[in-house]
Amino acid sequence: MSDIVIRVENLGKKFTLRHQPQRTEYTTLRDTINSSFRTVGKRICGRHDTQLADNTREEFWALKNVSFEVRRGDKLGIIGPNGSGKSTLLKILSRITEPSVGTARIRGKVSSLLEVGTGFHPELTGRENIYLNASILGMTKNDTRKRFDEIVAFSEVEKFLDTPVKRYSSGMYVRLAFAVAAHLEPEILIIDEVLAVGDASFQKKCLGKMDDVARAGRTVLFVTHNMGVVQTLCRRGVLLSKGAMIADGTATEAVTAYLEFLEKASLRNLAERADRTGRGRVRLSGIEISTGESFGETTLATGRPARFVFYVTGKLPGLSCAFTIYDQLGQPVTYFDSTLHGLEDVVDEEAISRFVCVVEELLLIPGQYRINASLSCDGECEDDVKGAIFFRVEQGKVRARSISGEPGYGSVAIPHHWMVPASA
């Protein structure tokens, strides 16, 4: 018997987008009423404005010509920029939506966690939703009862078990939903990056559980933006971009291809990049990185000052800026957030056009780095760009000691000294 449990062949998914016709002048109420009567009259007479219909509809292919196979026990990481089709692919594999073309054949019981609260009824309690969600996933009431205590213990929401889940936070939703999905012994476990909602300790717990599922001979498909997780958890990786599969290989090969893709994207004008998420009321329009006492030099070096400038298009009081630096392997190194450094009072009073973050002593070892940057307001993401800019750190000195980069030995140079105590 073949050990292939998922076979995807020439898969494609098309959506029809509707657009409001663009007007270059103001429309009065009288114009709107007249236009409505004209439209009704055309329909009564059997006439249709086909040109208008064509202008307001657009076909969008979220996936196109995707083909791959997954074997029993594989741990497959699916990566790619925002809007690349990752979530659409998982929804097709989970039988939530049908493909427009191609086929996706699956052998085995599938358990999936794609969105916060999927399969939960908001008016029911956590206890009731465990049985409801388990039933949706194909478990009998007796089987669910046998695993009930284990599910509750893993979810860490026992205190709120008899509370309607509509009062749960998004993190509590995820805890309970993942606990149910992972403990029902699925043959195929499909997880979207919904785990990013949970705290760090629970994410680690979930990753350990997914590894246990794979070690038991089951299959795991995992969508994430965390390249470190892909390389740690997964054996294989698939890279998607604009609905097409552009890489399929080992996890390391897929991550390398993704980082190269992001680096090429970062060379484009940041304001024109479409691979971003957020409400979009304001946007990052540019990033500048410099060093030196007067910040006039552009090449960063270990031990020297560094300045990161984030330019903003649009005005919005209460705005904050955050960015994460990743190393050349895609692992997060350090994180900066303007809300953590007393800028709230300043930003609340006026809408600003740029943020400046100054690092007095850059402790990154020589190597290639990238930045994921975002803008937020009132806890809501306004703009988020992965791989917004890449930069290189050259060899320098920390406390008068030369620092050179050695691949595989970390990314941060921590000041320290050695001692050899005198013999007693």
PDB file of C-alpha atoms in Angstrom, residues 29-202:
ATOM      1  CA  LEU A  29     -28.988  62.071  -4.544  1.00  0.00           C
ATOM      2  CA  ARG A  30     -30.961  63.036  -7.668  1.00  0.00           C
ATOM      3  CA  ASP A  31     -28.322  61.402  -9.912  1.00  0.00           C
ATOM      4  CA  THR A  32     -28.372  58.226  -7.819  1.00  0.00           C
ATOM      5  CA  ILE A  33     -32.186  57.945  -7.984  1.00  0.00           C
ATOM      6  CA  ASN A  34     -32.213  58.556 -11.749  1.00  0.00           C
ATOM      7  CA  SER A  35     -29.472  55.975 -12.263  1.00  0.00           C
ATOM      8  CA  SER A  36     -31.424  53.407 -10.219  1.00  0.00           C
ATOM      9  CA  PHE A  37     -34.583  53.960 -12.302  1.00  0.00           C
ATOM     10  CA  ARG A  38     -32.595  53.622 -15.531  1.00  0.00           C
ATOM     11  CA  THR A  39     -31.089  50.317 -14.321  1.00  0.00           C
ATOM     12  CA  VAL A  40     -34.536  48.940 -13.384  1.00  0.00           C
ATOM     13  CA  GLY A  41     -35.931  50.051 -16.725  1.00  0.00           C
ATOM     14  CA  LYS A  42     -33.174  48.235 -18.638  1.00  0.00           C
ATOM     15  CA  ARG A  43     -33.848  45.031 -16.713  1.00  0.00           C
ATOM     16  CA  ILE A  44     -37.598  45.243 -17.417  1.00  0.00           C
ATOM     17  CA  CYS A  45     -36.849  45.675 -21.106  1.00  0.00           C
ATOM     18  CA  GLY A  46     -34.422  42.775 -21.041  1.00  0.00           C
ATOM     19  CA  ARG A  47     -31.331  44.945 -21.625  1.00  0.00           C
ATOM     20  CA  HIS A  48     -28.158  44.720 -19.518  1.00  0.00           C
ATOM     21  CA  ASP A  49     -25.206  47.044 -19.216  1.00  0.00           C
ATOM     22  CA  THR A  50     -22.576  44.420 -19.968  1.00  0.00           C
ATOM     23  CA  GLN A  51     -19.747  46.931 -20.160  1.00  0.00           C
ATOM     24  CA  LEU A  52     -20.398  48.094 -16.601  1.00  0.00           C
ATOM     25  CA  ALA A  53     -20.601  44.491 -15.389  1.00  0.00           C
ATOM     26  CA  ASP A  54     -17.255  43.684 -17.025  1.00  0.00           C
ATOM     27  CA  ASN A  55     -15.653  46.768 -15.494  1.00  0.00           C
ATOM     28  CA  THR A  56     -16.763  45.884 -11.962  1.00  0.00           C
ATOM     29  CA  ARG A  57     -15.701  42.213 -11.902  1.00  0.00           C
ATOM     30  CA  GLU A  58     -12.190  40.831 -11.744  1.00  0.00           C
ATOM     31  CA  GLU A  59     -10.918  37.264 -11.618  1.00  0.00           C
ATOM     32  CA  PHE A  60      -8.254  36.522  -9.017  1.00  0.00           C
ATOM     33  CA  TRP A  61      -6.367  33.239  -8.846  1.00  0.00           C
ATOM     34  CA  ALA A  62      -5.376  32.564  -5.223  1.00  0.00           C
ATOM     35  CA  LEU A  63      -3.747  29.274  -6.333  1.00  0.00           C
ATOM     36  CA  LYS A  64      -2.615  28.127  -9.758  1.00  0.00           C
ATOM     37  CA  ASN A  65      -0.988  24.913 -10.999  1.00  0.00           C
ATOM     38  CA  VAL A  66       0.076  23.689  -7.529  1.00  0.00           C
ATOM     39  CA  SER A  67       1.242  20.060  -7.394  1.00  0.00           C
ATOM     40  CA  PHE A  68       2.980  18.083  -4.640  1.00  0.00           C
ATOM     41  CA  GLU A  69       2.772  14.877  -2.616  1.00  0.00           C
ATOM     42  CA  VAL A  70       2.939  14.278   1.126  1.00  0.00           C
ATOM     43  CA  ARG A  71       3.884  10.931   2.632  1.00  0.00           C
ATOM     44  CA  ARG A  72       2.686   9.446   5.885  1.00  0.00           C
ATOM     45  CA  GLY A  73       4.673  10.873   8.798  1.00  0.00           C
ATOM     46  CA  ASP A  74       5.929  13.911   6.855  1.00  0.00           C
ATOM     47  CA  LYS A  75       6.216  17.253   8.627  1.00  0.00           C
ATOM     48  CA  LEU A  76       5.617  19.817   5.887  1.00  0.00           C
ATOM     49  CA  GLY A  77       6.067  23.549   6.405  1.00  0.00           C
ATOM     50  CA  ILE A  78       4.178  25.797   3.983  1.00  0.00           C
ATOM     51  CA  ILE A  79       5.721  29.260   3.789  1.00  0.00           C
ATOM     52  CA  GLY A  80       5.459  32.388   1.675  1.00  0.00           C
ATOM     53  CA  PRO A  81       4.637  36.099   1.829  1.00  0.00           C
ATOM     54  CA  ASN A  82       1.206  37.468   2.710  1.00  0.00           C
ATOM     55  CA  GLY A  83      -1.327  36.732  -0.023  1.00  0.00           C
ATOM     56  CA  SER A  84       0.630  33.829  -1.476  1.00  0.00           C
ATOM     57  CA  GLY A  85      -2.248  31.319  -1.143  1.00  0.00           C
ATOM     58  CA  LYS A  86      -1.130  29.378   1.932  1.00  0.00           C
ATOM     59  CA  SER A  87      -4.418  29.609   3.833  1.00  0.00           C
ATOM     60  CA  THR A  88      -6.452  28.916   0.687  1.00  0.00           C
ATOM     61  CA  LEU A  89      -4.454  25.729   0.134  1.00  0.00           C
ATOM     62  CA  LEU A  90      -5.122  24.544   3.696  1.00  0.00           C
ATOM     63  CA  LYS A  91      -8.846  25.290   3.357  1.00  0.00           C
ATOM     64  CA  ILE A  92      -9.001  23.112   0.242  1.00  0.00           C
ATOM     65  CA  LEU A  93      -7.118  20.290   1.967  1.00  0.00           C
ATOM     66  CA  SER A  94      -9.466  20.624   4.962  1.00  0.00           C
ATOM     67  CA  ARG A  95     -12.514  20.385   2.655  1.00  0.00           C
ATOM     68  CA  ILE A  96     -13.714  23.837   3.685  1.00  0.00           C
ATOM     69  CA  THR A  97     -13.654  25.093   0.103  1.00  0.00           C
ATOM     70  CA  GLU A  98     -13.535  23.389  -3.285  1.00  0.00           C
ATOM     71  CA  PRO A  99     -10.802  23.959  -5.891  1.00  0.00           C
ATOM     72  CA  SER A 100     -11.703  25.633  -9.178  1.00  0.00           C
ATOM     73  CA  VAL A 101      -9.446  23.280 -11.124  1.00  0.00           C
ATOM     74  CA  GLY A 102      -7.231  20.303 -10.308  1.00  0.00           C
ATOM     75  CA  THR A 103      -7.543  17.707  -7.578  1.00  0.00           C
ATOM     76  CA  ALA A 104      -6.514  17.179  -3.959  1.00  0.00           C
ATOM     77  CA  ARG A 105      -6.735  13.546  -2.840  1.00  0.00           C
ATOM     78  CA  ILE A 106      -6.415  12.807   0.885  1.00  0.00           C
ATOM     79  CA  ARG A 107      -6.239   9.436   2.631  1.00  0.00           C
ATOM     80  CA  GLY A 108      -6.922   9.494   6.347  1.00  0.00           C
ATOM     81  CA  LYS A 109      -8.804  11.429   9.011  1.00  0.00           C
ATOM     82  CA  VAL A 110      -7.975  15.140   8.956  1.00  0.00           C
ATOM     83  CA  SER A 111      -7.981  17.463  11.968  1.00  0.00           C
ATOM     84  CA  SER A 112      -7.442  21.133  11.182  1.00  0.00           C
ATOM     85  CA  LEU A 113      -7.103  24.427  13.028  1.00  0.00           C
ATOM     86  CA  LEU A 114      -7.275  27.285  10.541  1.00  0.00           C
ATOM     87  CA  GLU A 115      -8.945  30.247  12.243  1.00  0.00           C
ATOM     88  CA  VAL A 116      -9.584  31.289  15.821  1.00  0.00           C
ATOM     89  CA  GLY A 117     -12.891  29.804  16.941  1.00  0.00           C
ATOM     90  CA  THR A 118     -13.443  27.587  13.891  1.00  0.00           C
ATOM     91  CA  GLY A 119     -16.047  24.946  14.807  1.00  0.00           C
ATOM     92  CA  PHE A 120     -16.968  26.677  18.090  1.00  0.00           C
ATOM     93  CA  HIS A 121     -20.420  27.993  18.959  1.00  0.00           C
ATOM     94  CA  PRO A 122     -20.047  31.299  20.860  1.00  0.00           C
ATOM     95  CA  GLU A 123     -23.092  30.746  23.074  1.00  0.00           C
ATOM     96  CA  LEU A 124     -21.933  27.322  24.297  1.00  0.00           C
ATOM     97  CA  THR A 125     -19.471  26.777  27.128  1.00  0.00           C
ATOM     98  CA  GLY A 126     -15.935  25.513  26.689  1.00  0.00           C
ATOM     99  CA  ARG A 127     -17.040  22.083  27.952  1.00  0.00           C
ATOM    100  CA  GLU A 128     -19.907  21.905  25.438  1.00  0.00           C
ATOM    101  CA  ASN A 129     -17.702  23.117  22.610  1.00  0.00           C
ATOM    102  CA  ILE A 130     -15.153  20.370  23.243  1.00  0.00           C
ATOM    103  CA  TYR A 131     -17.836  17.773  22.484  1.00  0.00           C
ATOM    104  CA  LEU A 132     -19.232  19.828  19.580  1.00  0.00           C
ATOM    105  CA  ASN A 133     -15.823  20.386  17.961  1.00  0.00           C
ATOM    106  CA  ALA A 134     -14.800  16.757  18.510  1.00  0.00           C
ATOM    107  CA  SER A 135     -18.033  15.623  16.859  1.00  0.00           C
ATOM    108  CA  ILE A 136     -17.357  17.879  13.859  1.00  0.00           C
ATOM    109  CA  LEU A 137     -13.901  16.311  13.590  1.00  0.00           C
ATOM    110  CA  GLY A 138     -15.456  12.834  13.531  1.00  0.00           C
ATOM    111  CA  MET A 139     -15.073  11.613  17.127  1.00  0.00           C
ATOM    112  CA  THR A 140     -17.731   9.706  19.038  1.00  0.00           C
ATOM    113  CA  LYS A 141     -18.961  10.980  22.382  1.00  0.00           C
ATOM    114  CA  ASN A 142     -17.306   8.053  24.198  1.00  0.00           C
ATOM    115  CA  ASP A 143     -13.927   8.678  22.563  1.00  0.00           C
ATOM    116  CA  THR A 144     -14.144  12.365  23.440  1.00  0.00           C
ATOM    117  CA  ARG A 145     -15.056  11.541  27.039  1.00  0.00           C
ATOM    118  CA  LYS A 146     -11.960   9.326  27.355  1.00  0.00           C
ATOM    119  CA  ARG A 147      -9.684  12.175  26.257  1.00  0.00           C
ATOM    120  CA  PHE A 148     -11.622  14.988  27.921  1.00  0.00           C
ATOM    121  CA  ASP A 149      -9.360  15.431  30.957  1.00  0.00           C
ATOM    122  CA  GLU A 150      -6.231  15.372  28.798  1.00  0.00           C
ATOM    123  CA  ILE A 151      -7.685  18.010  26.457  1.00  0.00           C
ATOM    124  CA  VAL A 152      -8.647  20.294  29.343  1.00  0.00           C
ATOM    125  CA  ALA A 153      -5.253  19.927  31.044  1.00  0.00           C
ATOM    126  CA  PHE A 154      -3.403  20.781  27.833  1.00  0.00           C
ATOM    127  CA  SER A 155      -5.603  23.802  27.069  1.00  0.00           C
ATOM    128  CA  GLU A 156      -5.077  25.335  30.544  1.00  0.00           C
ATOM    129  CA  VAL A 157      -8.602  26.813  30.531  1.00  0.00           C
ATOM    130  CA  GLU A 158     -10.117  24.551  33.199  1.00  0.00           C
ATOM    131  CA  LYS A 159     -11.097  27.569  35.308  1.00  0.00           C
ATOM    132  CA  PHE A 160     -13.302  28.866  32.467  1.00  0.00           C
ATOM    133  CA  LEU A 161     -14.603  25.530  31.225  1.00  0.00           C
ATOM    134  CA  ASP A 162     -18.234  26.340  32.039  1.00  0.00           C
ATOM    135  CA  THR A 163     -18.079  29.889  30.655  1.00  0.00           C
ATOM    136  CA  PRO A 164     -19.547  30.634  27.172  1.00  0.00           C
ATOM    137  CA  VAL A 165     -16.647  30.868  24.740  1.00  0.00           C
ATOM    138  CA  LYS A 166     -17.907  34.225  23.429  1.00  0.00           C
ATOM    139  CA  ARG A 167     -16.277  35.626  26.572  1.00  0.00           C
ATOM    140  CA  TYR A 168     -12.926  33.943  25.831  1.00  0.00           C
ATOM    141  CA  SER A 169      -9.926  35.903  24.645  1.00  0.00           C
ATOM    142  CA  SER A 170      -8.417  34.939  21.283  1.00  0.00           C
ATOM    143  CA  GLY A 171      -5.602  33.205  23.162  1.00  0.00           C
ATOM    144  CA  MET A 172      -8.057  31.067  25.147  1.00  0.00           C
ATOM    145  CA  TYR A 173      -9.889  30.182  21.918  1.00  0.00           C
ATOM    146  CA  VAL A 174      -6.648  28.945  20.398  1.00  0.00           C
ATOM    147  CA  ARG A 175      -5.667  26.951  23.487  1.00  0.00           C
ATOM    148  CA  LEU A 176      -8.934  25.049  23.540  1.00  0.00           C
ATOM    149  CA  ALA A 177      -9.212  24.605  19.757  1.00  0.00           C
ATOM    150  CA  PHE A 178      -5.662  23.289  19.410  1.00  0.00           C
ATOM    151  CA  ALA A 179      -6.071  20.969  22.390  1.00  0.00           C
ATOM    152  CA  VAL A 180      -9.141  19.382  20.770  1.00  0.00           C
ATOM    153  CA  ALA A 181      -7.588  19.142  17.290  1.00  0.00           C
ATOM    154  CA  ALA A 182      -4.317  17.616  18.487  1.00  0.00           C
ATOM    155  CA  HIS A 183      -5.709  15.094  20.986  1.00  0.00           C
ATOM    156  CA  LEU A 184      -8.206  13.343  18.735  1.00  0.00           C
ATOM    157  CA  GLU A 185      -5.464  11.230  17.145  1.00  0.00           C
ATOM    158  CA  PRO A 186      -5.839  12.548  13.596  1.00  0.00           C
ATOM    159  CA  GLU A 187      -3.936  10.854  10.810  1.00  0.00           C
ATOM    160  CA  ILE A 188      -3.316  14.284   9.266  1.00  0.00           C
ATOM    161  CA  LEU A 189      -2.999  17.451  11.389  1.00  0.00           C
ATOM    162  CA  ILE A 190      -3.312  20.772   9.516  1.00  0.00           C
ATOM    163  CA  ILE A 191      -2.437  23.977  11.374  1.00  0.00           C
ATOM    164  CA  ASP A 192      -2.511  27.551  10.069  1.00  0.00           C
ATOM    165  CA  GLU A 193      -0.513  30.276  11.810  1.00  0.00           C
ATOM    166  CA  VAL A 194      -3.346  30.734  14.269  1.00  0.00           C
ATOM    167  CA  LEU A 195      -0.861  29.648  16.967  1.00  0.00           C
ATOM    168  CA  ALA A 196       0.767  33.068  16.710  1.00  0.00           C
ATOM    169  CA  VAL A 197      -2.128  34.338  18.872  1.00  0.00           C
ATOM    170  CA  GLY A 198      -1.011  32.341  21.904  1.00  0.00           C
ATOM    171  CA  ASP A 199       1.772  33.232  24.326  1.00  0.00           C
ATOM    172  CA  ALA A 200       5.333  31.994  23.866  1.00  0.00           C
ATOM    173  CA  SER A 201       5.114  29.158  26.404  1.00  0.00           C
ATOM    174  CA  PHE A 202       1.905  27.781  24.866  1.00  0.00           C
TER     175      PHE A 202
END
